[in-house]
Amino acid sequence: MNKPNIVIVHGAICGGCDVALANSEEAISKILENIDLAYWSVAVDARLSDLKSLGKIDVAVFMGGVRTSEDEELAKWLREKSKILVAFGSCSAYGGIPGLAALTSPIELINLVKSTITTSSQYKSIIELPKLPELSTYRALPHVVNVDIVVPGCPPPIKVVNEFVNVLLKYIAGEEPIGPLVIAGSKAQCETCPRKPKDLSKLQIPSIKRIYEAKIEENRCFLEQGILCLGPVTREGCEHSCINVNMPCTGCFGPLPGFEDVGLRYIAGILALVAVEREKELMEQGLAKILDKLVDRLGVLYRYTLPRSRLYMLKLSLEGSEYAR
Amino acid sequence: MNLDSWEPKIVAFLCKWCSGAAAELAGVSRLLYSPNVIPIIVPCSGRVDPDLIVEAFMNGADGVIVAGCHTPSDCHYIAGNFKAFKRVYMLKKLLSDFGIEPERLKLEWVSAVESQKLKTLFDEFTFTIRKLGPLRVKIRGGSV
Amino acid sequence: MSSEEPRVGVFVCHCGLNIAGVVDVKKVVEEAKRLPHVVHAEDYIYMCSAPGQELIKKAILEKKLNAVVVAACTPTMHYETFARAIEAVGLNRYRLEMAVIREFSSWVHADKKKATEKAIKLVKAAVVKVADNSPLEPVKSRTVRKVLVIGGGIAGITVALDIANAGIPVILVEKTPTIGGKMAMLSETFPTLDCAQCILTPKMAEVARHPLIKIYTNSEVVDVSGFVGNFKVKILQRARYVKIGDCRLCGFCERVCPVKVPSEFNRGLSDRKAIYIPFPQAIPPAYVIDKANCRHWVDGCDKCLRVCPTKAIDFNDEDKLVEEEVGVIIVATGYDLYPAERLKEYGYGLYRDVIDSLQFERILSAGGPTKGLILRPSDRKPVKRVVFIQCVGSRDINHLEYCSKICCMYTAKHALIFKERVPGGEAYVFYIDIRAAGKGYEEFIKRVQEEFQVNYIRGRVNRVYRDPKTGDMVVVGFDTLTGQLLTVKADLVVLATGLVPQLPYELASKLKIPFDKYGFVQEAHPKLRPVETVTSGVFVCGVAHGPKDIAETVAQASAAAAKAMELLYSEYIVKEPLVAVVDRDLCSGCRVCVGICPYGALELVEGKAKVNELLCEGCGACVVACPSRAIELRNYSTKQLLEMVKAVVK
């Protein structure tokens, strides 16, 4: 019997996901043992034309966001061809860091790139950018096509990669995955967070501090110390790699099941809680000021999820974008 | 969209203890105001979820009003109005980040007796939205 | 959510022409019929009338409706009417919604077409909401039939007696060593000139001997937890060092005590000892040792101990923390006078002959430092001329913006008693306005002005100083009626100082009651719920709520007592079930909701949030805040509100 095959392709990506996959020896060996690795341009010498010539595809893993017309075409082609389509990594699943550029129009981006080329000015006018695929409206993969499995993480941690491969193996053994399946917990980070609050009964956030401003106590809830942590609005399952090294969660595992806009959830809950004990006295002179301490709103609230947010959908629909949902 | 026949659609989330009661009083006092504003009564301005406001915009509202009890001490639930303040303040910033005029979202404190203030709020906000036109985004740069 | 498929009936009221004159009710009915879940819609001239209600009941039975929308006036007006109507035919009252098409549409819009469109939207929103409303039953909990009264002034005494006389036990907590409050310091009361002590002390004695009243003096409430019907309070009872039951009030101890300090009760106009009784009729009738000033803890002095014939003195007494369970709490913490020294122009604190109104009360009192003789404090010379200054602090944007309400009357009373006691004496009153609204009050003022010939000068005083030659006080003020600057010499100047609330911020936050910007407790509704606070089970009366005189205080105290008894009359507390509920399967235990809740209604139990239904007031702040969307507000769920939003904008 023929082994089922797997292809691994890239959209807008930094390459971290490839490294993450390659790093997991267990996952790689299981894949190689059970599945025919038909295409993975960073590991196997193959060209896009080779991919396109494949007769059938069982599993397609898409890494990175959909940035160009080429990415989009590829995503749609894969959806049609493959039985299982996987959004691998936060860029693919939720938009990721490059997704922060989604609010800037493609022409603006190109102009920015051109304006920052540091070639001596006399050559500047004759510099031409290489011919690029056309930039399209930035989207996460599930926004473009339906996906069967979501593997979150920036990049996905080894445990998640292994679990993902186990799901694949089960599928190959004949068990249909119930999609879309997210390889992560369904609760927030707090459920399993190893840090302990000082006040066990309730959460209080006296003020917002930026990381350099605080001497962050280890083992104590970040929010209590004024450090904005996305843990309460982010799926658990990453084994708290950031939290364990005394850095707050930035949300790469994406929103909890049932809602998509991390930023709205965050302002509704966590930011509404800031200085809750002093609201009355602060109202006159600076309840707003205290919130202004959050300067990089998009970078903090939507670091990995902007292209999947409701506000982005709203923007697209108002622009009359064909991608509006 | 035919701009001549366009009428602003405005949703007003009114706290049942203050602005909701003011709306009742406006009725009893027969204060005429803009019919473009449709009220939704909520228990407290602190019950207004940013998602509700975004939902209103997504479904075609051109403006949203949230009206609660006066700060610092009028809130029937002690501090719901402060929550509304923080949420609306942050949402206005986010709207603007996403290219939507923050003026389309307005938070106002209206007590149960301030029916005249409510009427003025409704009329002036309708006027503001009329001037802004239908909900749209300010497109930066243009498309490729 | 109801398990069965919603079958909604829409009933559109004409309200005569009030609605039908503007809104096309037939069109509303037609549109309603097309809405999802709606299986019946009709209109009627007066839905609230008996035939109107019959029509609703009939439709419920015939069309098997399980939810009802009445498009009419406001829920405030008629929710109860329609709720009872649907209950009569077996529907749960929470399966009713009202679309306010009168106050929110026909009465406020002239354009018939637009008003009709808006009415349709309001009906749509009500339909989507009611379709998802759960049938609910009221929340019930057993009550502790005991009342805590905080404050032992006339308000607290009245409340305690009213409640105890009805057979409900009362715990009365007073901060000072005796009950009686400010009223015990007064000489006579306006406008009848009853002697304050004569009418107060019998009540104090009644409190003392009442089998159902437990008094904690020298005590403060330091912690409050729980909820209506089931409060747990911690009371810090400060050591008295004198055993209450053993003290016979012989006063030997006082005579031998070597320490003298200014008497609080006489507001510094006389001295007391370190072992003292505030006034002879104090309740409990026992001496008390003021540890801060007693020499026992400095040099081991034990003179009082040696002379006490009943061995009532116990230097080993300790502060005790007492816990009590009560069903209702009544706040009657009263007032203090605004610190008159903050008004520098009047020289209070600088000159001994400038005194505040309570000091003057003590001077007038037969049991006071001068035995009722009107002598000036500096040299005990009889006072012949006195100047009263009204609105000291009150109605002044730099001090107290509000009117303290009682000063006009007590100043008139002061002037009258002065004129009675000092034949040929002269009294001047500087005032802004005279506010004498009350039974017999205006007549009293007139009597003081005309019969007793007190000189009322409309204007403010800009300076008070001592004439260095004569030693007299000189008051310089502007008479706005004659337009002249007046200089009045006086032996004594009495300041009608404003009232300020005494309820400490910490206690208010423990009780979860809001107060206004001045620190007076905010009532639940200024007209209709004047003694209730927003925290159910906590009531307020007396000046803690706002300036008022004794008559009003007593009336309000009785009102608070009645409200407390209303609550405790039944074995159970019954509460609206529109509260928050947590889905424990979704909760991640982040504790955001616990911090957001202003009522402490949420707590973490085994790592998950849990709502105390009796503490939850149903504001929904936690519902919005929950990052996991694990909390819902019953019948105001996020899903319902989202549907409502869609219904009105689409």
mmCIF file with all atom_site columns, N, CA, C and O in Angstrom, chain A residues 187-188 190-191 197 199-203 221 232-233 256 259 265 268-270 273 276, chain C residues 514-515 584-588 590-592 594-596 604 608 623-629:
data_model
loop_
_atom_site.group_PDB
_atom_site.id
_atom_site.type_symbol
_atom_site.label_atom_id
_atom_site.label_alt_id
_atom_site.label_comp_id
_atom_site.label_asym_id
_atom_site.label_entity_id
_atom_site.label_seq_id
_atom_site.pdbx_PDB_ins_code
_atom_site.Cartn_x
_atom_site.Cartn_y
_atom_site.Cartn_z
_atom_site.occupancy
_atom_site.B_iso_or_equiv
_atom_site.pdbx_formal_charge
_atom_site.auth_seq_id
_atom_site.auth_comp_id
_atom_site.auth_asym_id
_atom_site.auth_atom_id
_atom_site.pdbx_PDB_model_num
ATOM 1   N N  . LYS A 1 187 ? -9.072  26.168 27.476 1.00 0.00 ? 187 LYS A N  1
ATOM 2   C CA . LYS A 1 187 ? -9.209  27.157 28.548 1.00 0.00 ? 187 LYS A CA 1
ATOM 3   C C  . LYS A 1 187 ? -8.108  28.207 28.422 1.00 0.00 ? 187 LYS A C  1
ATOM 4   O O  . LYS A 1 187 ? -7.176  28.042 27.644 1.00 0.00 ? 187 LYS A O  1
ATOM 5   N N  . ALA A 1 188 ? -8.233  29.231 29.261 1.00 0.00 ? 188 ALA A N  1
ATOM 6   C CA . ALA A 1 188 ? -7.228  30.291 29.233 1.00 0.00 ? 188 ALA A CA 1
ATOM 7   C C  . ALA A 1 188 ? -5.959  29.837 29.964 1.00 0.00 ? 188 ALA A C  1
ATOM 8   O O  . ALA A 1 188 ? -5.980  28.893 30.746 1.00 0.00 ? 188 ALA A O  1
ATOM 9   N N  . CYS A 1 190 ? -4.527  31.053 32.411 1.00 0.00 ? 190 CYS A N  1
ATOM 10  C CA . CYS A 1 190 ? -4.622  31.135 33.869 1.00 0.00 ? 190 CYS A CA 1
ATOM 11  C C  . CYS A 1 190 ? -4.941  29.784 34.501 1.00 0.00 ? 190 CYS A C  1
ATOM 12  O O  . CYS A 1 190 ? -4.544  29.507 35.633 1.00 0.00 ? 190 CYS A O  1
ATOM 13  N N  . GLU A 1 191 ? -5.726  28.974 33.778 1.00 0.00 ? 191 GLU A N  1
ATOM 14  C CA . GLU A 1 191 ? -6.131  27.668 34.300 1.00 0.00 ? 191 GLU A CA 1
ATOM 15  C C  . GLU A 1 191 ? -4.925  26.864 34.789 1.00 0.00 ? 191 GLU A C  1
ATOM 16  O O  . GLU A 1 191 ? -4.980  26.209 35.811 1.00 0.00 ? 191 GLU A O  1
ATOM 17  N N  . PRO A 1 197 ? -0.990  34.317 42.495 1.00 0.00 ? 197 PRO A N  1
ATOM 18  C CA . PRO A 1 197 ? -1.284  35.695 42.878 1.00 0.00 ? 197 PRO A CA 1
ATOM 19  C C  . PRO A 1 197 ? -1.001  35.903 44.359 1.00 0.00 ? 197 PRO A C  1
ATOM 20  O O  . PRO A 1 197 ? -1.050  34.946 45.131 1.00 0.00 ? 197 PRO A O  1
ATOM 21  N N  . ASP A 1 199 ? -2.866  38.037 46.191 1.00 0.00 ? 199 ASP A N  1
ATOM 22  C CA . ASP A 1 199 ? -4.205  37.982 46.747 1.00 0.00 ? 199 ASP A CA 1
ATOM 23  C C  . ASP A 1 199 ? -4.942  36.856 46.035 1.00 0.00 ? 199 ASP A C  1
ATOM 24  O O  . ASP A 1 199 ? -5.325  36.975 44.887 1.00 0.00 ? 199 ASP A O  1
ATOM 25  N N  . LEU A 1 200 ? -5.088  35.736 46.742 1.00 0.00 ? 200 LEU A N  1
ATOM 26  C CA . LEU A 1 200 ? -5.682  34.561 46.106 1.00 0.00 ? 200 LEU A CA 1
ATOM 27  C C  . LEU A 1 200 ? -7.141  34.778 45.742 1.00 0.00 ? 200 LEU A C  1
ATOM 28  O O  . LEU A 1 200 ? -7.658  34.154 44.848 1.00 0.00 ? 200 LEU A O  1
ATOM 29  N N  . SER A 1 201 ? -7.802  35.694 46.462 1.00 0.00 ? 201 SER A N  1
ATOM 30  C CA . SER A 1 201 ? -9.233  35.796 46.263 1.00 0.00 ? 201 SER A CA 1
ATOM 31  C C  . SER A 1 201 ? -9.576  36.578 45.003 1.00 0.00 ? 201 SER A C  1
ATOM 32  O O  . SER A 1 201 ? -10.418 36.189 44.228 1.00 0.00 ? 201 SER A O  1
ATOM 33  N N  . LYS A 1 202 ? -8.913  37.717 44.795 1.00 0.00 ? 202 LYS A N  1
ATOM 34  C CA . LYS A 1 202 ? -9.313  38.488 43.619 1.00 0.00 ? 202 LYS A CA 1
ATOM 35  C C  . LYS A 1 202 ? -8.115  39.111 42.930 1.00 0.00 ? 202 LYS A C  1
ATOM 36  O O  . LYS A 1 202 ? -7.040  39.229 43.505 1.00 0.00 ? 202 LYS A O  1
ATOM 37  N N  . LEU A 1 203 ? -8.375  39.499 41.681 1.00 0.00 ? 203 LEU A N  1
ATOM 38  C CA . LEU A 1 203 ? -7.309  40.096 40.897 1.00 0.00 ? 203 LEU A CA 1
ATOM 39  C C  . LEU A 1 203 ? -7.454  41.615 40.940 1.00 0.00 ? 203 LEU A C  1
ATOM 40  O O  . LEU A 1 203 ? -8.536  42.139 40.738 1.00 0.00 ? 203 LEU A O  1
ATOM 41  N N  . CYS A 1 221 ? 1.581   36.644 39.872 1.00 0.00 ? 221 CYS A N  1
ATOM 42  C CA . CYS A 1 221 ? 0.769   37.038 38.714 1.00 0.00 ? 221 CYS A CA 1
ATOM 43  C C  . CYS A 1 221 ? 1.259   38.363 38.120 1.00 0.00 ? 221 CYS A C  1
ATOM 44  O O  . CYS A 1 221 ? 1.457   39.347 38.835 1.00 0.00 ? 221 CYS A O  1
ATOM 45  N N  . PRO A 1 232 ? -5.083  35.667 30.318 1.00 0.00 ? 232 PRO A N  1
ATOM 46  C CA . PRO A 1 232 ? -6.510  35.414 30.537 1.00 0.00 ? 232 PRO A CA 1
ATOM 47  C C  . PRO A 1 232 ? -7.322  35.277 29.254 1.00 0.00 ? 232 PRO A C  1
ATOM 48  O O  . PRO A 1 232 ? -8.425  34.753 29.284 1.00 0.00 ? 232 PRO A O  1
ATOM 49  N N  . VAL A 1 233 ? -6.805  35.786 28.120 1.00 0.00 ? 233 VAL A N  1
ATOM 50  C CA . VAL A 1 233 ? -7.594  35.713 26.890 1.00 0.00 ? 233 VAL A CA 1
ATOM 51  C C  . VAL A 1 233 ? -6.968  34.759 25.875 1.00 0.00 ? 233 VAL A C  1
ATOM 52  O O  . VAL A 1 233 ? -7.360  34.729 24.717 1.00 0.00 ? 233 VAL A O  1
ATOM 53  N N  . LEU A 1 256 ? -9.517  32.258 22.810 1.00 0.00 ? 256 LEU A N  1
ATOM 54  C CA . LEU A 1 256 ? -10.249 31.123 23.356 1.00 0.00 ? 256 LEU A CA 1
ATOM 55  C C  . LEU A 1 256 ? -11.361 30.720 22.393 1.00 0.00 ? 256 LEU A C  1
ATOM 56  O O  . LEU A 1 256 ? -11.792 31.528 21.567 1.00 0.00 ? 256 LEU A O  1
ATOM 57  N N  . PHE A 1 259 ? -14.717 32.986 20.479 1.00 0.00 ? 259 PHE A N  1
ATOM 58  C CA . PHE A 1 259 ? -14.629 34.384 20.084 1.00 0.00 ? 259 PHE A CA 1
ATOM 59  C C  . PHE A 1 259 ? -13.296 34.660 19.420 1.00 0.00 ? 259 PHE A C  1
ATOM 60  O O  . PHE A 1 259 ? -12.337 33.929 19.594 1.00 0.00 ? 259 PHE A O  1
ATOM 61  N N  . ARG A 1 265 ? -11.899 41.575 24.036 1.00 0.00 ? 265 ARG A N  1
ATOM 62  C CA . ARG A 1 265 ? -12.019 40.846 25.307 1.00 0.00 ? 265 ARG A CA 1
ATOM 63  C C  . ARG A 1 265 ? -11.096 41.477 26.360 1.00 0.00 ? 265 ARG A C  1
ATOM 64  O O  . ARG A 1 265 ? -11.432 41.587 27.517 1.00 0.00 ? 265 ARG A O  1
ATOM 65  N N  . ALA A 1 268 ? -12.393 44.791 27.600 1.00 0.00 ? 268 ALA A N  1
ATOM 66  C CA . ALA A 1 268 ? -13.618 44.603 28.378 1.00 0.00 ? 268 ALA A CA 1
ATOM 67  C C  . ALA A 1 268 ? -13.318 44.086 29.777 1.00 0.00 ? 268 ALA A C  1
ATOM 68  O O  . ALA A 1 268 ? -13.997 44.435 30.729 1.00 0.00 ? 268 ALA A O  1
ATOM 69  N N  . GLY A 1 269 ? -12.300 43.256 29.880 1.00 0.00 ? 269 GLY A N  1
ATOM 70  C CA . GLY A 1 269 ? -12.041 42.636 31.171 1.00 0.00 ? 269 GLY A CA 1
ATOM 71  C C  . GLY A 1 269 ? -10.840 43.221 31.871 1.00 0.00 ? 269 GLY A C  1
ATOM 72  O O  . GLY A 1 269 ? -10.962 43.934 32.861 1.00 0.00 ? 269 GLY A O  1
ATOM 73  N N  . ILE A 1 270 ? -9.684  42.977 31.321 1.00 0.00 ? 270 ILE A N  1
ATOM 74  C CA . ILE A 1 270 ? -8.466  43.318 32.046 1.00 0.00 ? 270 ILE A CA 1
ATOM 75  C C  . ILE A 1 270 ? -8.269  44.833 32.138 1.00 0.00 ? 270 ILE A C  1
ATOM 76  O O  . ILE A 1 270 ? -7.979  45.351 33.210 1.00 0.00 ? 270 ILE A O  1
ATOM 77  N N  . LEU A 1 273 ? -10.356 46.592 34.554 1.00 0.00 ? 273 LEU A N  1
ATOM 78  C CA . LEU A 1 273 ? -10.022 46.292 35.948 1.00 0.00 ? 273 LEU A CA 1
ATOM 79  C C  . LEU A 1 273 ? -8.896  47.189 36.486 1.00 0.00 ? 273 LEU A C  1
ATOM 80  O O  . LEU A 1 273 ? -8.701  47.286 37.697 1.00 0.00 ? 273 LEU A O  1
ATOM 81  N N  . VAL A 1 276 ? -9.103  49.622 39.724 1.00 0.00 ? 276 VAL A N  1
ATOM 82  C CA . VAL A 1 276 ? -10.515 49.521 40.088 1.00 0.00 ? 276 VAL A CA 1
ATOM 83  C C  . VAL A 1 276 ? -10.798 50.084 41.481 1.00 0.00 ? 276 VAL A C  1
ATOM 84  O O  . VAL A 1 276 ? -11.872 50.611 41.747 1.00 0.00 ? 276 VAL A O  1
ATOM 85  N N  . PRO C 2 514 ? -22.529 53.391 48.578 1.00 0.00 ? 514 PRO C N  1
ATOM 86  C CA . PRO C 2 514 ? -21.900 54.586 48.016 1.00 0.00 ? 514 PRO C CA 1
ATOM 87  C C  . PRO C 2 514 ? -22.307 55.833 48.801 1.00 0.00 ? 514 PRO C C  1
ATOM 88  O O  . PRO C 2 514 ? -23.362 55.858 49.423 1.00 0.00 ? 514 PRO C O  1
ATOM 89  N N  . PHE C 2 515 ? -21.439 56.826 48.820 1.00 0.00 ? 515 PHE C N  1
ATOM 90  C CA . PHE C 2 515 ? -21.902 58.092 49.354 1.00 0.00 ? 515 PHE C CA 1
ATOM 91  C C  . PHE C 2 515 ? -21.668 59.224 48.375 1.00 0.00 ? 515 PHE C C  1
ATOM 92  O O  . PHE C 2 515 ? -20.957 59.071 47.388 1.00 0.00 ? 515 PHE C O  1
ATOM 93  N N  . ARG C 2 584 ? -18.973 26.779 34.968 1.00 0.00 ? 584 ARG C N  1
ATOM 94  C CA . ARG C 2 584 ? -17.698 26.345 35.536 1.00 0.00 ? 584 ARG C CA 1
ATOM 95  C C  . ARG C 2 584 ? -16.833 25.601 34.525 1.00 0.00 ? 584 ARG C C  1
ATOM 96  O O  . ARG C 2 584 ? -15.619 25.538 34.672 1.00 0.00 ? 584 ARG C O  1
ATOM 97  N N  . ASP C 2 585 ? -17.469 25.051 33.495 1.00 0.00 ? 585 ASP C N  1
ATOM 98  C CA . ASP C 2 585 ? -16.677 24.347 32.484 1.00 0.00 ? 585 ASP C CA 1
ATOM 99  C C  . ASP C 2 585 ? -15.856 25.319 31.641 1.00 0.00 ? 585 ASP C C  1
ATOM 100 O O  . ASP C 2 585 ? -14.853 24.936 31.043 1.00 0.00 ? 585 ASP C O  1
ATOM 101 N N  . LEU C 2 586 ? -16.297 26.558 31.561 1.00 0.00 ? 586 LEU C N  1
ATOM 102 C CA . LEU C 2 586 ? -15.562 27.531 30.750 1.00 0.00 ? 586 LEU C CA 1
ATOM 103 C C  . LEU C 2 586 ? -14.580 28.353 31.585 1.00 0.00 ? 586 LEU C C  1
ATOM 104 O O  . LEU C 2 586 ? -13.612 28.890 31.075 1.00 0.00 ? 586 LEU C O  1
ATOM 105 N N  . CYS C 2 587 ? -14.857 28.476 32.878 1.00 0.00 ? 587 CYS C N  1
ATOM 106 C CA . CYS C 2 587 ? -14.056 29.349 33.739 1.00 0.00 ? 587 CYS C CA 1
ATOM 107 C C  . CYS C 2 587 ? -12.617 28.831 33.839 1.00 0.00 ? 587 CYS C C  1
ATOM 108 O O  . CYS C 2 587 ? -12.388 27.643 34.014 1.00 0.00 ? 587 CYS C O  1
ATOM 109 N N  . SER C 2 588 ? -11.675 29.789 33.709 1.00 0.00 ? 588 SER C N  1
ATOM 110 C CA . SER C 2 588 ? -10.268 29.382 33.847 1.00 0.00 ? 588 SER C CA 1
ATOM 111 C C  . SER C 2 588 ? -9.688  29.859 35.176 1.00 0.00 ? 588 SER C C  1
ATOM 112 O O  . SER C 2 588 ? -8.511  29.715 35.429 1.00 0.00 ? 588 SER C O  1
ATOM 113 N N  . CYS C 2 590 ? -9.348  33.028 36.347 1.00 0.00 ? 590 CYS C N  1
ATOM 114 C CA . CYS C 2 590 ? -8.406  34.153 36.237 1.00 0.00 ? 590 CYS C CA 1
ATOM 115 C C  . CYS C 2 590 ? -8.665  35.236 37.288 1.00 0.00 ? 590 CYS C C  1
ATOM 116 O O  . CYS C 2 590 ? -7.856  36.126 37.460 1.00 0.00 ? 590 CYS C O  1
ATOM 117 N N  . ARG C 2 591 ? -9.829  35.223 37.928 1.00 0.00 ? 591 ARG C N  1
ATOM 118 C CA . ARG C 2 591 ? -10.169 36.127 39.029 1.00 0.00 ? 591 ARG C CA 1
ATOM 119 C C  . ARG C 2 591 ? -10.472 37.556 38.571 1.00 0.00 ? 591 ARG C C  1
ATOM 120 O O  . ARG C 2 591 ? -10.580 38.459 39.404 1.00 0.00 ? 591 ARG C O  1
ATOM 121 N N  . VAL C 2 592 ? -10.598 37.789 37.273 1.00 0.00 ? 592 VAL C N  1
ATOM 122 C CA . VAL C 2 592 ? -10.926 39.137 36.803 1.00 0.00 ? 592 VAL C CA 1
ATOM 123 C C  . VAL C 2 592 ? -12.296 39.551 37.334 1.00 0.00 ? 592 VAL C C  1
ATOM 124 O O  . VAL C 2 592 ? -12.483 40.657 37.844 1.00 0.00 ? 592 VAL C O  1
ATOM 125 N N  . VAL C 2 594 ? -13.873 38.654 39.972 1.00 0.00 ? 594 VAL C N  1
ATOM 126 C CA . VAL C 2 594 ? -13.894 38.916 41.412 1.00 0.00 ? 594 VAL C CA 1
ATOM 127 C C  . VAL C 2 594 ? -13.451 40.355 41.679 1.00 0.00 ? 594 VAL C C  1
ATOM 128 O O  . VAL C 2 594 ? -14.005 41.047 42.525 1.00 0.00 ? 594 VAL C O  1
ATOM 129 N N  . GLY C 2 595 ? -12.429 40.800 40.912 1.00 0.00 ? 595 GLY C N  1
ATOM 130 C CA . GLY C 2 595 ? -11.954 42.169 41.078 1.00 0.00 ? 595 GLY C CA 1
ATOM 131 C C  . GLY C 2 595 ? -12.942 43.199 40.551 1.00 0.00 ? 595 GLY C C  1
ATOM 132 O O  . GLY C 2 595 ? -13.056 44.293 41.084 1.00 0.00 ? 595 GLY C O  1
ATOM 133 N N  . ILE C 2 596 ? -13.686 42.832 39.512 1.00 0.00 ? 596 ILE C N  1
ATOM 134 C CA . ILE C 2 596 ? -14.625 43.774 38.886 1.00 0.00 ? 596 ILE C CA 1
ATOM 135 C C  . ILE C 2 596 ? -15.876 43.959 39.741 1.00 0.00 ? 596 ILE C C  1
ATOM 136 O O  . ILE C 2 596 ? -16.431 45.045 39.824 1.00 0.00 ? 596 ILE C O  1
ATOM 137 N N  . LEU C 2 604 ? -13.746 32.704 44.393 1.00 0.00 ? 604 LEU C N  1
ATOM 138 C CA . LEU C 2 604 ? -13.164 31.545 43.765 1.00 0.00 ? 604 LEU C CA 1
ATOM 139 C C  . LEU C 2 604 ? -13.380 30.330 44.661 1.00 0.00 ? 604 LEU C C  1
ATOM 140 O O  . LEU C 2 604 ? -12.949 30.314 45.803 1.00 0.00 ? 604 LEU C O  1
ATOM 141 N N  . LYS C 2 608 ? -12.539 27.974 40.612 1.00 0.00 ? 608 LYS C N  1
ATOM 142 C CA . LYS C 2 608 ? -13.492 28.517 39.644 1.00 0.00 ? 608 LYS C CA 1
ATOM 143 C C  . LYS C 2 608 ? -14.360 29.567 40.319 1.00 0.00 ? 608 LYS C C  1
ATOM 144 O O  . LYS C 2 608 ? -14.654 29.471 41.508 1.00 0.00 ? 608 LYS C O  1
ATOM 145 N N  . VAL C 2 623 ? -19.946 39.987 33.564 1.00 0.00 ? 623 VAL C N  1
ATOM 146 C CA . VAL C 2 623 ? -20.268 39.266 32.335 1.00 0.00 ? 623 VAL C CA 1
ATOM 147 C C  . VAL C 2 623 ? -19.411 39.809 31.192 1.00 0.00 ? 623 VAL C C  1
ATOM 148 O O  . VAL C 2 623 ? -18.837 39.068 30.409 1.00 0.00 ? 623 VAL C O  1
ATOM 149 N N  . VAL C 2 624 ? -19.353 41.119 31.127 1.00 0.00 ? 624 VAL C N  1
ATOM 150 C CA . VAL C 2 624 ? -18.567 41.763 30.079 1.00 0.00 ? 624 VAL C CA 1
ATOM 151 C C  . VAL C 2 624 ? -17.083 41.492 30.317 1.00 0.00 ? 624 VAL C C  1
ATOM 152 O O  . VAL C 2 624 ? -16.323 41.267 29.385 1.00 0.00 ? 624 VAL C O  1
ATOM 153 N N  . ALA C 2 625 ? -16.700 41.507 31.570 1.00 0.00 ? 625 ALA C N  1
ATOM 154 C CA . ALA C 2 625 ? -15.271 41.416 31.882 1.00 0.00 ? 625 ALA C CA 1
ATOM 155 C C  . ALA C 2 625 ? -14.709 40.016 31.702 1.00 0.00 ? 625 ALA C C  1
ATOM 156 O O  . ALA C 2 625 ? -13.526 39.859 31.437 1.00 0.00 ? 625 ALA C O  1
ATOM 157 N N  . CYS C 2 626 ? -15.528 38.994 31.852 1.00 0.00 ? 626 CYS C N  1
ATOM 158 C CA . CYS C 2 626 ? -14.994 37.619 31.847 1.00 0.00 ? 626 CYS C CA 1
ATOM 159 C C  . CYS C 2 626 ? -14.246 37.333 30.548 1.00 0.00 ? 626 CYS C C  1
ATOM 160 O O  . CYS C 2 626 ? -14.835 37.307 29.478 1.00 0.00 ? 626 CYS C O  1
ATOM 161 N N  . PRO C 2 627 ? -12.930 37.110 30.625 1.00 0.00 ? 627 PRO C N  1
ATOM 162 C CA . PRO C 2 627 ? -12.158 36.868 29.406 1.00 0.00 ? 627 PRO C CA 1
ATOM 163 C C  . PRO C 2 627 ? -12.549 35.555 28.736 1.00 0.00 ? 627 PRO C C  1
ATOM 164 O O  . PRO C 2 627 ? -12.342 35.387 27.549 1.00 0.00 ? 627 PRO C O  1
ATOM 165 N N  . SER C 2 628 ? -13.114 34.637 29.501 1.00 0.00 ? 628 SER C N  1
ATOM 166 C CA . SER C 2 628 ? -13.472 33.335 28.934 1.00 0.00 ? 628 SER C CA 1
ATOM 167 C C  . SER C 2 628 ? -14.943 33.257 28.543 1.00 0.00 ? 628 SER C C  1
ATOM 168 O O  . SER C 2 628 ? -15.411 32.214 28.132 1.00 0.00 ? 628 SER C O  1
ATOM 169 N N  . ARG C 2 629 ? -15.661 34.332 28.703 1.00 0.00 ? 629 ARG C N  1
ATOM 170 C CA . ARG C 2 629 ? -17.114 34.345 28.481 1.00 0.00 ? 629 ARG C CA 1
ATOM 171 C C  . ARG C 2 629 ? -17.789 33.195 29.226 1.00 0.00 ? 629 ARG C C  1
ATOM 172 O O  . ARG C 2 629 ? -18.635 32.487 28.684 1.00 0.00 ? 629 ARG C O  1
#
